[in-house]
Structures are given as structure tokens and as C-alpha cells.
Tab-separated table of C-alpha atoms in Angstrom:
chain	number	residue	atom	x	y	z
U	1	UNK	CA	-43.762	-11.400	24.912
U	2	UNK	CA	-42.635	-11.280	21.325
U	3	UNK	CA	-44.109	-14.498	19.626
U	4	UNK	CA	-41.325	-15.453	17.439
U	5	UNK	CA	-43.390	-15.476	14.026
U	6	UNK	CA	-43.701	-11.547	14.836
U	7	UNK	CA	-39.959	-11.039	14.951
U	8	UNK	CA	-38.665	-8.627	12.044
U	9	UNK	CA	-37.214	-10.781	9.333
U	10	UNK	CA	-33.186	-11.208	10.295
U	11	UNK	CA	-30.822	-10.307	7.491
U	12	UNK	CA	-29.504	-13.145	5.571
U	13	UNK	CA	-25.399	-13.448	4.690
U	14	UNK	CA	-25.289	-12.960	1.174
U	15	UNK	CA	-24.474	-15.921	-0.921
U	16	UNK	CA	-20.452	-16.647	-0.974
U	17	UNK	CA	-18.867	-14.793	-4.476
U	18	UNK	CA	-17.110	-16.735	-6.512
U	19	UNK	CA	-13.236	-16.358	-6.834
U	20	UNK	CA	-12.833	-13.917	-10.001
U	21	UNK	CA	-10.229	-15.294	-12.475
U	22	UNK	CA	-7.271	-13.635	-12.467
U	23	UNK	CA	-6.459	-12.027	-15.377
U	24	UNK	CA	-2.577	-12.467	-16.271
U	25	UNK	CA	-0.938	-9.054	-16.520
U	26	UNK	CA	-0.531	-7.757	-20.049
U	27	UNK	CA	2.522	-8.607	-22.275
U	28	UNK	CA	5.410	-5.940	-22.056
U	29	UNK	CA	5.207	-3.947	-24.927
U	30	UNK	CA	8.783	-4.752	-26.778
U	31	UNK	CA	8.032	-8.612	-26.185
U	32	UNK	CA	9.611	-10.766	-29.130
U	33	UNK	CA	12.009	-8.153	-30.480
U	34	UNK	CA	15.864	-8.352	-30.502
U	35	UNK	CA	18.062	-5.752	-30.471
U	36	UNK	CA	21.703	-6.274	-30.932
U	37	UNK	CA	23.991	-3.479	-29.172
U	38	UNK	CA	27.432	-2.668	-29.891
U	39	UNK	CA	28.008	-0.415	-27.132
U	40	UNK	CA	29.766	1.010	-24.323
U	41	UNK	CA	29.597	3.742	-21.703
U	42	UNK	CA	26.451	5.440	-21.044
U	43	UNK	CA	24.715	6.815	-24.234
U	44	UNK	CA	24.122	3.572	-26.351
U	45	UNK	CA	23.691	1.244	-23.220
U	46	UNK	CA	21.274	3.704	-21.449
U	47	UNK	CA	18.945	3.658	-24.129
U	48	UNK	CA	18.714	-0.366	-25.014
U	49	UNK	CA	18.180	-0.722	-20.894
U	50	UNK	CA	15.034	1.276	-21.759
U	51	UNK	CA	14.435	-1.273	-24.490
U	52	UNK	CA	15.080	-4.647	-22.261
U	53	UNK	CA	13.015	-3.316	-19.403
U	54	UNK	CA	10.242	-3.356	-21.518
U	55	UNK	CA	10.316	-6.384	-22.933
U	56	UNK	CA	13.077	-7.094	-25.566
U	57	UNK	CA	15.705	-9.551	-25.669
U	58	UNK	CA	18.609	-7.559	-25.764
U	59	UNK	CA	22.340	-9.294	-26.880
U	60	UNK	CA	25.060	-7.274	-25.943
U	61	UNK	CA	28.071	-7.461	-27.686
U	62	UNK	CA	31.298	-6.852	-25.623
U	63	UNK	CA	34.886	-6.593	-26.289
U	64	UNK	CA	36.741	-10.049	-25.126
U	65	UNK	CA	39.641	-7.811	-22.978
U	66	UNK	CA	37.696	-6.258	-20.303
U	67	UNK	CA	34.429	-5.811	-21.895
U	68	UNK	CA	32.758	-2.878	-22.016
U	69	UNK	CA	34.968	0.050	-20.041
U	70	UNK	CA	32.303	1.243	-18.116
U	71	UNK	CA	32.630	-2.658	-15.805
U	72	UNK	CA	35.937	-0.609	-15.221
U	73	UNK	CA	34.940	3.067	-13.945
U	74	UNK	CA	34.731	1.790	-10.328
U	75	UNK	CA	33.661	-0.922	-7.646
U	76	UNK	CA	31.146	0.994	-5.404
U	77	UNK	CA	27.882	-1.272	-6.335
U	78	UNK	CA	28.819	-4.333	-4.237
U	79	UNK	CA	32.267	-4.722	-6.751
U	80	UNK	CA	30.981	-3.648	-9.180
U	81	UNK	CA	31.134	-0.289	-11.546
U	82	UNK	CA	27.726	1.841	-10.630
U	83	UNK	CA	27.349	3.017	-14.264
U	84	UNK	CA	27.021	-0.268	-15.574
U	85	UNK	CA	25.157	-1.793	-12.907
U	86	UNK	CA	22.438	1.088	-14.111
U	87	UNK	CA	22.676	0.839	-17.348
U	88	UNK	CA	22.938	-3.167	-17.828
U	89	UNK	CA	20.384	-4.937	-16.365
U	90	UNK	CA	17.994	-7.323	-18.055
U	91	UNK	CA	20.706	-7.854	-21.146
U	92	UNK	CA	22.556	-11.104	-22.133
U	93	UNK	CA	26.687	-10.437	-22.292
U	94	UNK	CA	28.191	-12.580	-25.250
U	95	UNK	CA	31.990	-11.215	-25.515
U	96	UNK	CA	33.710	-11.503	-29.481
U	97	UNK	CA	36.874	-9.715	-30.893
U	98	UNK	CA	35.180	-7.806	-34.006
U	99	UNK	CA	38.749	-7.290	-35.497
U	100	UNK	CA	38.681	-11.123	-36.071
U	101	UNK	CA	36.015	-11.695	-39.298
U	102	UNK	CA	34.454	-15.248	-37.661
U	103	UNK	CA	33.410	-12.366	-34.807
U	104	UNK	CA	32.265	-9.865	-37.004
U	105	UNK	CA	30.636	-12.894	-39.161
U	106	UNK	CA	28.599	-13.549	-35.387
U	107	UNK	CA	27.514	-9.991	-35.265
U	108	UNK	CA	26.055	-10.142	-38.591
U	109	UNK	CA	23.882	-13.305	-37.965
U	110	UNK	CA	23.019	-11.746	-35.028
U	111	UNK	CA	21.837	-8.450	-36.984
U	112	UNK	CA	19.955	-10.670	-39.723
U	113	UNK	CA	17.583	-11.698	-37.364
U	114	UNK	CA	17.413	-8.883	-35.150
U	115	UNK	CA	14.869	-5.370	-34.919
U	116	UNK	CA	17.235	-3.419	-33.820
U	117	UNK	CA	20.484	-2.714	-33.668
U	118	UNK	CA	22.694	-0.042	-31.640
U	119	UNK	CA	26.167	1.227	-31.848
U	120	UNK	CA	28.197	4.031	-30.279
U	121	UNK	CA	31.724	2.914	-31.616
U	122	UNK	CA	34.259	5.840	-31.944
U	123	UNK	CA	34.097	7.624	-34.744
U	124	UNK	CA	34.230	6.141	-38.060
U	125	UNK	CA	34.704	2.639	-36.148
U	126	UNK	CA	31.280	1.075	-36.861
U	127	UNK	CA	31.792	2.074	-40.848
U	128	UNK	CA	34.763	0.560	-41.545
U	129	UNK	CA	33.135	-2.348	-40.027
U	130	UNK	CA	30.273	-2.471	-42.123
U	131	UNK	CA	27.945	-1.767	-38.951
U	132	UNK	CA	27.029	1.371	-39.260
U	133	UNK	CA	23.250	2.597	-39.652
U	134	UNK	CA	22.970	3.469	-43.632
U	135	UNK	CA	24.889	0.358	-44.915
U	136	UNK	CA	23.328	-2.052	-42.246
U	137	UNK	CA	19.377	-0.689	-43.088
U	138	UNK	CA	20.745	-1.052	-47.344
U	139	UNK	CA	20.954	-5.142	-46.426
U	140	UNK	CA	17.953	-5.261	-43.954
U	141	UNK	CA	15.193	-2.766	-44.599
U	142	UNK	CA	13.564	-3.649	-42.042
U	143	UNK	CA	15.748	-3.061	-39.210
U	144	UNK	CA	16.255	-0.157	-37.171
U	145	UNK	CA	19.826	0.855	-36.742
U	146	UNK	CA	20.496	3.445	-34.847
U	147	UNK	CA	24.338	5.794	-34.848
U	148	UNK	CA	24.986	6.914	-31.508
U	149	UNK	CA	27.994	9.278	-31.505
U	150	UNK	CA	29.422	12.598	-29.801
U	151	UNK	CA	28.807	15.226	-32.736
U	152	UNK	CA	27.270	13.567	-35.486
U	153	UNK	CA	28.293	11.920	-38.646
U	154	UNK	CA	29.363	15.366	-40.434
U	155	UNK	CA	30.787	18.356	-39.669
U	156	UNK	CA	34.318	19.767	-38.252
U	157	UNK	CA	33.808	18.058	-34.839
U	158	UNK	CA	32.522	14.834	-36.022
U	159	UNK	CA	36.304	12.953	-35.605
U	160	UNK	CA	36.358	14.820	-31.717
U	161	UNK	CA	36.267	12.509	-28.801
U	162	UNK	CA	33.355	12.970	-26.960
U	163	UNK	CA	32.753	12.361	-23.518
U	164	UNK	CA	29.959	13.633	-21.411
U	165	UNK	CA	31.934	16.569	-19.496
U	166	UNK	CA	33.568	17.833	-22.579
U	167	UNK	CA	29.914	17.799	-24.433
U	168	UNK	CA	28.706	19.314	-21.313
U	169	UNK	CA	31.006	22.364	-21.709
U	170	UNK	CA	30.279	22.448	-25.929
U	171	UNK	CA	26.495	22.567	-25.379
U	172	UNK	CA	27.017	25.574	-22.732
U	173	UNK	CA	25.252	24.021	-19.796
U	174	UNK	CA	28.527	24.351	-17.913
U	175	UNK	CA	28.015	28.228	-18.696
U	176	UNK	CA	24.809	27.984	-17.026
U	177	UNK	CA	25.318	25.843	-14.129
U	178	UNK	CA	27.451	26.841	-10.635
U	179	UNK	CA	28.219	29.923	-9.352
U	180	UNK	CA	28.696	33.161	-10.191
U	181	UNK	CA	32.411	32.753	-9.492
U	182	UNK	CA	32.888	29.079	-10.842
U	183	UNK	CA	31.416	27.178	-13.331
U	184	UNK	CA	30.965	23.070	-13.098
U	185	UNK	CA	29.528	20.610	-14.849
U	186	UNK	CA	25.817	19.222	-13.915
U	187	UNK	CA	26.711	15.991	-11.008
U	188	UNK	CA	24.888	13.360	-13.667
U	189	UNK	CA	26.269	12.489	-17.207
U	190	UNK	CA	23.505	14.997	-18.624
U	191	UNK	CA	24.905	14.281	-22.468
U	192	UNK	CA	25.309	10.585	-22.389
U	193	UNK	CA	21.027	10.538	-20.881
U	194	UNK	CA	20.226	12.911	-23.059
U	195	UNK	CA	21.671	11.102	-26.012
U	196	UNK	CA	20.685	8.125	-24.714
U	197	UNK	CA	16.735	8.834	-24.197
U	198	UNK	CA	16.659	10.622	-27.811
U	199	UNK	CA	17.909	6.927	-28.688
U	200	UNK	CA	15.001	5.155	-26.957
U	201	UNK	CA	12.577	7.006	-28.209
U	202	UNK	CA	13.920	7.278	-31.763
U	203	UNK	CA	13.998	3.478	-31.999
U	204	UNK	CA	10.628	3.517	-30.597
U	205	UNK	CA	9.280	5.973	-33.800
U	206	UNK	CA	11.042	3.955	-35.985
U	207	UNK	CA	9.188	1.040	-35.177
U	208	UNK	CA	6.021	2.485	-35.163
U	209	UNK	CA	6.862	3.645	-38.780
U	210	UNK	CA	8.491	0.198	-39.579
U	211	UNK	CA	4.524	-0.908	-38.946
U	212	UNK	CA	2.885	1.468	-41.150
U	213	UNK	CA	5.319	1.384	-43.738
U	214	UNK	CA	7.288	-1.783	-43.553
U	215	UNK	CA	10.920	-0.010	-43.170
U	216	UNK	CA	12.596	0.756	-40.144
U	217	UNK	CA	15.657	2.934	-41.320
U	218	UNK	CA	18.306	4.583	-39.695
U	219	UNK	CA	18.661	6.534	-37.243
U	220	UNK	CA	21.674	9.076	-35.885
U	221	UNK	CA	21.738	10.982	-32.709
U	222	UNK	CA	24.305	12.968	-31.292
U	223	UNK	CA	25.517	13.970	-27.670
U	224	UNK	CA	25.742	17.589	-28.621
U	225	UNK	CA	22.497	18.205	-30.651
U	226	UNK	CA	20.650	16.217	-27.420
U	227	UNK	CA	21.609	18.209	-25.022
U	228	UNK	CA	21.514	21.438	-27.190
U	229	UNK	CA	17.896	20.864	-27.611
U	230	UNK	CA	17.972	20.490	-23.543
U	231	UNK	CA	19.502	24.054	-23.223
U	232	UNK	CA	16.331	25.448	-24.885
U	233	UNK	CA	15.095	28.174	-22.116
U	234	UNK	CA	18.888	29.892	-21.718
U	235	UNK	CA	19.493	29.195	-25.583
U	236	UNK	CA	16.554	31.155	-26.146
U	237	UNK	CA	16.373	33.560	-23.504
U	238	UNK	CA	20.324	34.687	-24.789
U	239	UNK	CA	19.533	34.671	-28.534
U	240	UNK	CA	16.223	36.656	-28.317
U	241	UNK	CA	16.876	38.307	-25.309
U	242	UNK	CA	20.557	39.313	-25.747
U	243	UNK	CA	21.717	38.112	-22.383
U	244	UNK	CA	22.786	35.023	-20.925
U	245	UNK	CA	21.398	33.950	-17.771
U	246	UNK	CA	23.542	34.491	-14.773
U	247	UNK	CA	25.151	31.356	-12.718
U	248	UNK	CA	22.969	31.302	-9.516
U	249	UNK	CA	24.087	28.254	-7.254
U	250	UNK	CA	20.876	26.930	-6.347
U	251	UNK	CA	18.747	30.239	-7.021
U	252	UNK	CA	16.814	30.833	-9.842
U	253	UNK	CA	18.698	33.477	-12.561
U	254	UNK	CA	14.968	35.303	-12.841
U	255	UNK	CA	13.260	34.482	-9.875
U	256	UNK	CA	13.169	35.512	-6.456
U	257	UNK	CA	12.972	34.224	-4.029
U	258	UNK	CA	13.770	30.876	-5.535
U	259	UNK	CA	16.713	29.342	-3.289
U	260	UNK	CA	17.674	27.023	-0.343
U	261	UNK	CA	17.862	28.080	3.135
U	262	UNK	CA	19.313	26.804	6.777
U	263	UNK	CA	16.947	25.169	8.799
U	264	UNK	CA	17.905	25.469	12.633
U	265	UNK	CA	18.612	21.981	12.764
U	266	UNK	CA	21.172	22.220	10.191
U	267	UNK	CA	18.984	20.960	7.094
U	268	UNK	CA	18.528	23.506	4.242
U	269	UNK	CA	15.028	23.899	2.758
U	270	UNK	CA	14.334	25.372	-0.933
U	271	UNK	CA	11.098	27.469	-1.493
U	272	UNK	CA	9.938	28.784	-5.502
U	273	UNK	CA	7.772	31.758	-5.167
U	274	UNK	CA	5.845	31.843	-8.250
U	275	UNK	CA	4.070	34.745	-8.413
U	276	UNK	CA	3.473	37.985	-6.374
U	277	UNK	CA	0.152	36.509	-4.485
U	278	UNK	CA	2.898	33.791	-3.383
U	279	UNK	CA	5.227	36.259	-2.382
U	280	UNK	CA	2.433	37.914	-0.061
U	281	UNK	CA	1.837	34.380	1.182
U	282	UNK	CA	5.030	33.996	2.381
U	283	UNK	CA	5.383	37.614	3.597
U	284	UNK	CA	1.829	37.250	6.036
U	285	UNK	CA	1.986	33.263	7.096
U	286	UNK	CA	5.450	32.516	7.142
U	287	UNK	CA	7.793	35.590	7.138
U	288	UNK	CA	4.966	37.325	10.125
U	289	UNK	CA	5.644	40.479	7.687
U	290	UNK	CA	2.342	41.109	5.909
U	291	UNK	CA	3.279	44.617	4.759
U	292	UNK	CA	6.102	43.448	2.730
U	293	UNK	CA	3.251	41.833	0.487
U	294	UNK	CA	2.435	45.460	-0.775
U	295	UNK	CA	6.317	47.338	-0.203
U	296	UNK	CA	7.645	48.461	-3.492
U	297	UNK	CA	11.175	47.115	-2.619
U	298	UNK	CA	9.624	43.547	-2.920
U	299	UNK	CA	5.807	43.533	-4.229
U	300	UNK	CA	6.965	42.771	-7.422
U	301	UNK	CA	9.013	39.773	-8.807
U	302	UNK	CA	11.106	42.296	-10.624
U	303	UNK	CA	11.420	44.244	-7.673
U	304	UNK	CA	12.551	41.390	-5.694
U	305	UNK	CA	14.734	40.320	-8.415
U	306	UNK	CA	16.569	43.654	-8.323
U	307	UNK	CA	16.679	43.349	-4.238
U	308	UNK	CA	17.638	39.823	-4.249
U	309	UNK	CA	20.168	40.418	-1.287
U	310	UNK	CA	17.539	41.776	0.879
U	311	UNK	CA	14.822	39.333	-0.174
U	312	UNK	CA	16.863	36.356	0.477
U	313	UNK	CA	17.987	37.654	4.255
U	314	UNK	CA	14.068	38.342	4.586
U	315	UNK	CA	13.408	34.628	4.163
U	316	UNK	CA	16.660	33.495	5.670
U	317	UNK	CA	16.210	35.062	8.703
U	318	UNK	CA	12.455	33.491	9.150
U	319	UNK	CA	13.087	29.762	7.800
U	320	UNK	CA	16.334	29.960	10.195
U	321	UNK	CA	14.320	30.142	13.417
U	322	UNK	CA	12.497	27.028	12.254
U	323	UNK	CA	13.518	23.354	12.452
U	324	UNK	CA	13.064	21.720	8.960
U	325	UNK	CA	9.948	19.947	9.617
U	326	UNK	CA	8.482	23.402	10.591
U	327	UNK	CA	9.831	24.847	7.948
U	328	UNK	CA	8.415	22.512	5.617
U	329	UNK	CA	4.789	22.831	7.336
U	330	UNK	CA	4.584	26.069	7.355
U	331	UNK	CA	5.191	26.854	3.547
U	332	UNK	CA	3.236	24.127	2.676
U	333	UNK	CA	0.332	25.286	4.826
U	334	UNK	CA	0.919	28.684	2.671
U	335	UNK	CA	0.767	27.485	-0.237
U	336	UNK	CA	4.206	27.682	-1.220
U	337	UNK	CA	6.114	24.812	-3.350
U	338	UNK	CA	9.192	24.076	-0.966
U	339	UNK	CA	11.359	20.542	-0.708
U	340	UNK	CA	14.420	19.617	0.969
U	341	UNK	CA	17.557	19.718	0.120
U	342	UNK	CA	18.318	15.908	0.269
U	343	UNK	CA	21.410	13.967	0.097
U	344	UNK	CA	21.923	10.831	-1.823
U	345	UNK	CA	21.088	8.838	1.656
U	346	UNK	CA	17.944	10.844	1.551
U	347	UNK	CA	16.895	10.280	-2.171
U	348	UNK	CA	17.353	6.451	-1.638
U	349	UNK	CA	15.274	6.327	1.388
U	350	UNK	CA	12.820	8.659	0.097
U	351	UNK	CA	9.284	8.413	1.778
U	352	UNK	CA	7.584	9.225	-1.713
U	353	UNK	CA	9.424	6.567	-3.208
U	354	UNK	CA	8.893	3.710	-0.878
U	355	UNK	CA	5.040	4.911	-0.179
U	356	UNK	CA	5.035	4.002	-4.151
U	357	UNK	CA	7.062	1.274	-3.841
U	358	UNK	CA	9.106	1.801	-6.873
U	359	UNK	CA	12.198	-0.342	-5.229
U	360	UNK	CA	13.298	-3.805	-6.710
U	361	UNK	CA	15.993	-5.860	-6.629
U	362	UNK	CA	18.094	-7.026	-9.763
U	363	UNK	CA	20.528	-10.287	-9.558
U	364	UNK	CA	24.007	-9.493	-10.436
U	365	UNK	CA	27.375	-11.063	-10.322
U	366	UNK	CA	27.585	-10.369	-6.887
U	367	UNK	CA	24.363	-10.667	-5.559
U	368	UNK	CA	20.848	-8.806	-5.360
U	369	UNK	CA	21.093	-4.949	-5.261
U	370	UNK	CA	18.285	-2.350	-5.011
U	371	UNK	CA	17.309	-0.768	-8.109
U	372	UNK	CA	14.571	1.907	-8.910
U	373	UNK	CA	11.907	0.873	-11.246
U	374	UNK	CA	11.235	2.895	-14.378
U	375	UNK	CA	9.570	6.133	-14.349
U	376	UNK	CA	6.637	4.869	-16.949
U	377	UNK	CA	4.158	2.775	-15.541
U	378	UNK	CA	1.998	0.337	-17.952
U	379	UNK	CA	-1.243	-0.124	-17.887
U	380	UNK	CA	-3.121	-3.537	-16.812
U	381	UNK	CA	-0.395	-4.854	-13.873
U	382	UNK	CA	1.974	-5.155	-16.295
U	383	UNK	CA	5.274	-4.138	-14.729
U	384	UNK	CA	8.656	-3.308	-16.488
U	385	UNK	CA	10.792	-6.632	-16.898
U	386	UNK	CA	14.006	-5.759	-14.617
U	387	UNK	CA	16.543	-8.340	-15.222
U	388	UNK	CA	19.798	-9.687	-14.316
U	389	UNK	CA	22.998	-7.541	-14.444
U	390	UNK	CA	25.260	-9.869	-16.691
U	391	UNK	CA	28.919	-11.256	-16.085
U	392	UNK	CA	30.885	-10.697	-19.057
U	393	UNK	CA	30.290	-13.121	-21.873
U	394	UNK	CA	27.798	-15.057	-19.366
U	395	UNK	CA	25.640	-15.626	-22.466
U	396	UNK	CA	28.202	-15.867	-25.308
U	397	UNK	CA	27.699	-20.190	-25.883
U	398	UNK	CA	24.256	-19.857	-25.442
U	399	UNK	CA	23.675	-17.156	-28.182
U	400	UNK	CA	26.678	-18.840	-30.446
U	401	UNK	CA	24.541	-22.486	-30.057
U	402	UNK	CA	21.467	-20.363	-31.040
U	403	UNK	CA	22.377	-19.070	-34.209
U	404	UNK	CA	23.513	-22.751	-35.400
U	405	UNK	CA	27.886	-23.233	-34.607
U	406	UNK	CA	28.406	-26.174	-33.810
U	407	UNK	CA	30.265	-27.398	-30.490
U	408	UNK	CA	33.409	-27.503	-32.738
U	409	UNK	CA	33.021	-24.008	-34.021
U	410	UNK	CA	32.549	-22.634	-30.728
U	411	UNK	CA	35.608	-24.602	-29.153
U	412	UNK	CA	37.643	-23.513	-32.313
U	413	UNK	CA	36.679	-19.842	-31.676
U	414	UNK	CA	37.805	-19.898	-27.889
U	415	UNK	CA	40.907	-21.602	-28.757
U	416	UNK	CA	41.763	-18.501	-31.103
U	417	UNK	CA	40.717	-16.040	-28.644
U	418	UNK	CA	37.471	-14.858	-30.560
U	419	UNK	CA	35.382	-15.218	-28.106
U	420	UNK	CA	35.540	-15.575	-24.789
């Protein structure tokens, strides 16, 4: 027997941690700046979301008949339009007639205490209201003011209207986008986010300069200049190269194979070889053909290039035989980048995206609807401040009491129909 002063010495429960502080998540980074937007559409109102879902207070300022169009283009998000559900949230609605001077004289307070300030007006509108960037950063220099328009301030196109398929067509990705017998216009407003994001991040340098330098300063961006600068690879491949790329559908104008395929279930799969060691990949571990790594008719992404026809059938014929989720497997067990051709269905019930869980929900007129979060994550916790989608002129008494009318003044400009 084991007298008990022999027993080993029993482990002992170490001593109960205490409960670490929590440390409250870092301030958004835009917190305590007000921009004032003028805006409608896409462009201008794309870009200030940016702004409000990190952080800023952002007043927009609507028409009193209807309000911005875009609450108009259609009812599919619960009632109301998609685009502006998108491009609204976290922004307070005050609604004023501008052609009345007490409403422009609101738009002005606004401005004099504001950071930043936003327009995409038609043409020539936001001047001959005194609101556009040069004459409203000559009163305030420290404001950033930003001229959103179709073609810029100058030029013979400046007085064009500009919407996002017509800029689509002058910046050429129309040219470059379809098939070889019809060409169509990209299935997003390409010019509107293109303009829109040059926006963001222009007010973004412009405050970063307003802190080293005390001046913020205007700033002008154009639909057609931002998506110009997006057609960079054909732009340059045609001008140094001498010839356009060719309109491919879903293949790649210089790359092959680089295309979707049926599945045998009736799902199409799209596979990017790279590089010839890809291609012989493919050819051993997925295609069961190993000699085509070394054939001359396809060891060579030139080669395969010239014999697109017979490379495609070589890889339609193999994925074809293959449910998608084989498909899939297989090319990814070779090494090959591949994804699925996904519906809209698909993309909102995305496994990536809910393993990530980037879904929210935003309060709206009608109730809570799903929403993605932004693509930038911040550091410490912090997450991007996703706010309400707002009724029209929801906020207009509250902003009006805030920069000092008085009951009466408010009353008198509803009675006159200057606000709404």
C-alpha cells in the first residue's frame, strides 16, 4: 500500500484569470466630418456612401418633387429603387428647392460648416448656383469640394449628357466587351463606380493634404477620364500594339484556354490556364491526355491561341463528362484557377461570403434588408458604420433646427414649398 504522504504531488487548477477589459473598438476613421452632397444617380452618391460608412455625417440634399431620380429607377428592393438602396445608406435626407434663394441660403450654411462637399448637377448647373468646386473652395479654403460630371469642365463634350451606357460606349469598353458578333455594355454602371471611387478617394487625398497644408481645394472628376484610365490593358495593347483586342464572350482575347464550360449537371465552370506547365496540368490530371502537354498544336500558349477551336473542344469534351463539383475538384487538385459561373442567387448566397460573414442588415423605409459590408476592413474591431436608408426629407427639420431657423422659419418655408 501507497502511504498517502508518498503519493506524487496532484496538479493544482491554476488560479481563476481575471476578466480582461474590453477595449472599445477604434473610432471610424471619417468620425466628426460633414459632407454636404448635392447629388443624384450613381457617381456622386456612390462615393459619399464610401464616406458615411466610414464614419461621416453625411446631409444629403434632395430635390422637394421626387427627390433624387434614382428613388424612381424601380421597386425591386422591398419598394424600393435597388440603386439607391446601395448607394444611400447611413445618410440623412433633408429635401429644399435650390431655385428658391432661402434654399440655396440652407445649402450654404450647410457648406460653411461642412469638410466636404459633393455635387454632380448637370452641366453648368452647380455654377450658376454658386456651388461649384473653384468658387465654393475661394469662400472656404478649407473645404474640399469636389465636381462630379460626365466629361469634365472643358472641352467639346463638356455640355453632353452623360449617362453611364453612353460613357460606356465613349470610353470603348463596349468595343471590348460581348461577342464577336455583338457588342454590349458591361451588366454594372462601370462609369458611374468608376467615377464614383476616383471621388472617394480624391476627397480622401484632399484631406490628407488639407492636414499638412491647411487647404483642402477642389477637386473634378469625370465619368469618361475614370473609366478611360480603367481601359488601360486594351488602350495600351491597341496603341502600342496596333490591334484591338478581339470581343471574346467569356474567353480571354490572348489566352487559351481561358473560358467557361458545361458541367453535366447543367452548371458551366470557367478555368484560366496561365502558363504552359498549367496547360500540361490540365492535359495529364484532368484532360487524361498527357501527350498534349508536349504536341506542337497546343504546347504553347500561342499555339493554343492560334488552335483555340480545338483547344476549347479538348477541355469541353473532358469538363462535360464531369458534374460541377467534380469539375471543380479536379482542377483544383491540378492546380488550375477555375470558379463557377454563378448567378445572382449564387453570388448572394455565396459560401465565401457568409464563411466571412460580410452580411448585415440596414433599416430602410420599408424594413431591414441584407446588405454586403464594405470591401476594406479596419483594423482594431472597428467595423464600417452601415446606416439607415433614408425616406425623403426624413431629416430636413432636424438639420434646419440645427443650423439655428427658428420654428417660424421652418413653418414659413413649408408653407412656400421650399422645403418639404
Amino acid at each position: 500500500m501507497i502511504h498517502p504522504m508518498d503519493q506524487p504531488p496532484q496538479p493544482t487548477s491554476p488560479p481563476p484569470r481575471r476578466p480582461q477589459p474590453q477595449r472599445p473598438p477604434e473610432p471610424l476613421p471619417l468620425e466628426g466630418l460633414t459632407v454636404v452632397a448635392v447629388e443624384q444617380a450613381v457617381a456622386a452618391p456612390f462615393a459619399t456612401r464610401q464616406l458615411a460608412d466610414l464614419g461621416a455625417r453625411v446631409i444629403k440634399v434632395e430635390r422637394i418633387d421626387g427627390g433624387d431620380f434614382a428613388r424612381g429607377y424601380d421597386t425591386a428592393a422591398g419598394g424600393l429603387a435597388s440603386h439607391f438602396v446601395w448607394c444611400n445608406r447611413g445618410k440623412e435626407s433633408i429635401a429644399l428647392d435650390l431655385k428658391d434663394p432661402r434654399g440655396l441660403a440652407v445649402v450654404r450654411r450647410l457648406i460653411a460648416g461642412a469638410d466636404v462637399f459633393v455635387q454632380n448637377l448637370a452641366q453648368g448647373a452647380a455654377a450658376r448656383l454658386g456651388l461649384d468646386a473653384a468658387t465654393l473652395c475661394a469662400a472656404h479654403p478649407r473645404l474640399v469640394a469636389v465636381d462630379v460630371s460626365g466629361y469634365g469642365a472643358g472641352g467639346p463634350y463638356a455640355d453632353k449628357r452623360a449617362y453611364d451606357m453612353l460613357v460606356q460606349c465613349e470610353a470603348g469598353l463596349v468595343s471590348v466587351t460581348g461577342t464577336p458578333g455583338q457588342p454590349v455594355k458591361a451588366g454594372i454602371p462601370a462609369a458611374d463606380i468608376a467615377a464614383g471611387m476616383y471621388a472617394f478617394s480624391g476627397v480622401l487625398a484632399a484631406l490628407v493634404r488639407r492636414g499638412t497644408t491647411g487647404r483642402g481645394g477642389p477637386v473634378e472628376v469625370s465619368m469618361l477620364e475614370s473609366l478611360a484610365e480603367w481601359m488601360g490593358h486594351p488602350l495600351h495593347h491597341t496603341m502600342h500594339g496596333g490591334v484591338p483586342p478581339r470581343r471574346t464572350g467569356l474567353a480571354h482575347a490572348v489566352i487559351a484556354p481561358y473560358d467557361a464550360y458545361p458541367t453535366a449537371d447543367g452548371e458551366r465552370v470557367l478555368l484560366s490556364v496561365q502558363n504552359d506547365r498549367e496547360w500540361r496540368r490540365l492535359a495529364e490530371q484532368v484532360l487524361g491526355r498527357p501527350e498534349l502537354g508536349m504536341d506542337p498544336a497546343y504546347a504553347t500558349n500561342a499555339a493554343r491561341v492560334t488552335n483555340r477551336e480545338g483547344t476549347d473542344a479538348l477541355v469541353a469534351q473532358a469538363l462535360g463528362a464531369l458534374a460541377a463539383d467534380e469539375a471543380v475538384a479536379r482542377l483544383e487538385g491540378a492546380g488550375i484557377a477555375c470558379a463557377r459561373l454563378r448567378d445572382l442567387p449564387g453570388v448572394a448566397e455565396h459560401p465565401q461570403l457568409a464563411a466571412r460573414g460580410r452580411w448585415r442588415e440596414v433599416g430602410t423605409p420599408v424594413g431591414p434588408l441584407r446588405a454586403l459590408l464594405p470591401p476594406v476592413t479596419l483594423p482594431g474591431g472597428t467595423e464600417a458604420r452601415m446606416g439607415d436608408v433614408p425616406a425623403l426629407g426624413e431629416h430636413t427639420e432636424a438639420v434646419l433646427r440645427a443650423v439655428g431657423m427658428t420654428d417660424e422659419e421652418i413653418a414659413a418655408l413649408r408653407r412656400d414649398g421650399v422645403t418639404a
